[in-house]
Short mmCIF file of C-alpha atoms in Angstrom, two decimals:
data_model
loop_
_atom_site.label_atom_id
_atom_site.label_comp_id
_atom_site.label_asym_id
_atom_site.label_seq_id
_atom_site.Cartn_x
_atom_site.Cartn_y
_atom_site.Cartn_z
CA MET A 277 68.82 107.12 148.22
CA LYS A 278 69.34 107.98 144.53
CA GLU A 279 66.08 109.93 144.56
CA ARG A 280 66.84 111.77 147.50
CA HIS A 281 70.15 112.88 146.03
CA ILE A 282 68.27 114.03 142.90
CA ARG A 283 65.51 115.74 144.87
CA LEU A 284 67.94 117.43 146.97
CA LYS A 285 69.72 118.87 143.91
CA ALA A 286 66.23 119.90 142.74
CA ILE A 287 65.51 121.70 145.85
CA LYS A 288 68.90 123.66 145.54
CA ARG A 289 68.37 124.51 142.00
CA ILE A 290 64.89 125.94 142.72
CA ILE A 291 65.82 128.03 145.67
CA ARG A 292 68.79 129.46 143.50
CA ASN A 293 66.40 130.15 140.76
CA ASN A 294 63.31 131.47 142.35
CA ARG A 295 61.96 133.67 145.41
CA VAL A 296 60.74 130.71 147.56
CA SER A 297 58.98 131.92 150.75
CA SER A 298 57.30 128.82 152.23
CA GLN A 299 57.62 125.22 152.18
CA GLU A 300 54.34 125.18 150.60
CA ALA A 301 55.43 126.94 147.67
CA LEU A 302 58.75 124.81 147.59
CA LEU A 303 56.27 121.81 147.52
CA GLY A 304 54.64 123.01 144.56
CA TYR A 305 57.79 123.51 142.53
CA LEU A 306 58.93 119.98 143.47
CA GLN A 307 55.60 118.41 142.49
CA GLU A 308 55.69 120.31 139.01
CA GLU A 309 58.88 118.49 138.54
CA GLY A 310 57.42 115.12 139.38
CA PHE A 311 58.65 114.87 143.06
CA ASN A 312 55.96 113.17 145.48
CA VAL A 313 57.25 114.34 148.73
CA THR A 314 55.62 115.24 152.10
CA GLN A 315 56.17 118.39 154.27
CA ALA A 316 57.98 116.39 156.89
CA THR A 317 60.55 115.03 154.27
CA LEU A 318 60.78 118.41 152.75
CA SER A 319 61.49 119.87 156.28
CA ARG A 320 64.26 117.30 157.06
CA ASP A 321 65.73 118.20 153.41
CA LEU A 322 65.80 121.87 154.26
CA LYS A 323 67.48 121.08 157.60
CA LEU A 324 70.09 118.91 155.92
CA LEU A 325 70.84 121.44 153.23
CA LYS A 326 71.22 123.95 156.05
CA VAL A 327 68.82 126.29 154.23
CA GLY A 328 68.15 129.63 156.00
CA LYS A 329 65.84 132.46 155.52
CA VAL A 330 66.56 135.97 154.27
CA SER A 331 64.44 139.11 154.88
CA GLN A 332 63.06 140.74 151.71
CA GLY A 333 61.49 143.91 153.55
CA GLU A 334 57.77 144.25 153.91
CA ASN A 335 57.54 141.27 151.48
CA GLY A 336 58.58 138.69 154.18
CA TYR A 337 61.33 136.22 153.76
CA TYR A 338 62.64 133.84 151.15
CA TYR A 339 64.75 130.68 151.34
CA THR A 340 68.66 130.93 150.81
CA LEU A 341 71.33 128.23 150.49
CA PRO A 342 74.32 128.66 152.72
CA GLY A 343 76.99 130.97 151.06
CA GLU A 344 74.47 131.85 148.65
CA GLU A 345 74.94 135.61 148.93
CA GLU A 346 78.90 135.03 148.19
CA ARG A 347 77.87 133.03 145.32
CA LYS A 348 75.76 135.79 143.81
CA GLU A 349 78.41 138.40 144.35
CA SER A 350 81.01 136.19 142.77
CA GLU A 351 78.45 135.43 139.77
CA ARG A 352 77.95 139.43 139.37
CA GLY A 353 82.00 139.51 139.10
CA TYR A 354 81.95 136.78 136.11
CA ILE A 355 79.19 138.50 134.42
CA GLN A 356 81.17 141.82 134.38
CA ASP A 357 84.30 139.65 133.15
CA PHE A 358 81.90 138.17 130.43
CA GLN A 359 80.56 141.69 129.28
CA ARG A 360 84.15 143.01 129.11
CA GLY A 361 85.25 140.59 126.59
CA TYR A 362 82.14 139.55 124.75
CA VAL A 363 81.63 140.29 121.04
CA SER A 364 79.14 137.85 119.69
CA ILE A 365 77.68 134.24 119.52
CA GLU A 366 76.47 132.19 116.88
CA PHE A 367 75.17 128.44 117.11
CA SER A 368 75.04 125.23 115.00
CA GLY A 369 73.18 122.67 116.66
CA ASN A 370 74.06 122.39 120.38
CA VAL A 371 77.65 124.05 119.66
CA GLY A 372 78.39 127.72 120.05
CA VAL A 373 81.07 129.93 118.87
CA VAL A 374 81.75 133.22 121.15
CA ARG A 375 83.71 135.69 119.66
CA THR A 376 85.54 137.82 122.15
CA LEU A 377 88.11 140.71 122.14
CA SER A 378 91.55 139.42 121.67
CA GLY A 379 92.97 137.99 124.90
CA HIS A 380 89.56 137.62 126.62
CA ALA A 381 88.44 134.12 125.71
CA ASP A 382 89.78 132.86 128.87
CA SER A 383 87.84 135.23 131.27
CA VAL A 384 84.68 134.84 129.08
CA ALA A 385 84.97 130.93 129.09
CA LEU A 386 85.55 130.77 132.90
CA ALA A 387 82.76 133.27 133.41
CA LEU A 388 80.40 131.00 131.38
CA ASP A 389 81.53 127.88 133.26
CA ASN A 390 80.79 129.78 136.54
CA MET A 391 77.41 131.18 136.03
CA ASN A 392 75.66 127.91 137.33
CA MET A 393 73.81 127.27 133.95
CA GLU A 394 72.58 123.85 133.56
CA GLU A 395 72.40 124.33 129.77
CA ILE A 396 76.34 124.30 129.49
CA LEU A 397 78.21 120.95 129.14
CA GLY A 398 81.68 122.68 128.81
CA THR A 399 83.72 125.29 127.03
CA ILE A 400 87.07 125.46 125.24
CA ALA A 401 89.03 128.90 125.01
CA GLY A 402 91.34 130.20 122.40
CA ASP A 403 92.69 133.85 122.36
CA ASP A 404 89.51 135.51 120.81
CA THR A 405 87.13 132.47 120.42
CA VAL A 406 85.18 130.35 123.06
CA MET A 407 83.76 127.01 121.91
CA LEU A 408 80.71 126.36 123.82
CA VAL A 409 78.91 122.94 123.88
CA LEU A 410 75.23 122.83 125.28
CA ARG A 411 73.68 119.67 126.78
CA GLU A 412 71.80 117.19 124.59
CA GLY A 413 68.60 118.66 123.68
CA VAL A 414 69.12 122.26 124.45
CA THR A 415 69.10 124.72 121.64
CA GLY A 416 70.99 127.97 121.06
CA GLU A 417 67.85 130.17 121.31
CA GLU A 418 67.01 128.30 124.89
CA PHE A 419 70.34 128.94 126.06
CA LEU A 420 70.58 132.69 124.89
CA THR A 421 66.98 133.34 126.53
CA LYS A 422 68.69 131.84 130.05
CA LEU A 423 71.81 134.12 129.50
CA ARG A 424 69.62 137.02 128.99
CA GLU A 425 67.91 136.55 132.27
CA LYS A 426 71.44 137.08 133.81
CA ILE A 427 72.80 139.76 131.20
CA PRO A 428 69.48 141.53 129.89
CA ASP A 429 71.55 143.64 127.51
CA LEU A 430 73.26 140.97 125.73
CA GLU A 431 73.90 141.61 121.87
CA GLU A 432 73.99 138.59 119.51
#
């Protein structure tokens, strides 16, 4: 049962982070992560997760999770909040200090907390500073690379 729970989390993460258009492609992603799963099991998992397909025009369809479009819209709002208050970021080990405009640290921390980034362990906000703690083994540069995927014009 534990492996199933872990596999379901992996499926959700893969679908969120990639345009997966077939079960074969999804099986490939899962195998890359070390899951040995049959197509029948994957089909049951997709049904359990209520995964749907969304048209991407002439390029066919891709898998999406329930409420995913609303989540993406919400994430865009958080990104805008982050950009409004962000000034700079600096790391020492797995701890980052995010400088913000005065009074914006709460909204920047909330934005970071809600961007669904696995690298983040947690945040603490003051008035113009956010302490950002990354998960063990994640470097500041790795985090910034992922953050730039969401916010391409991010300055350090």
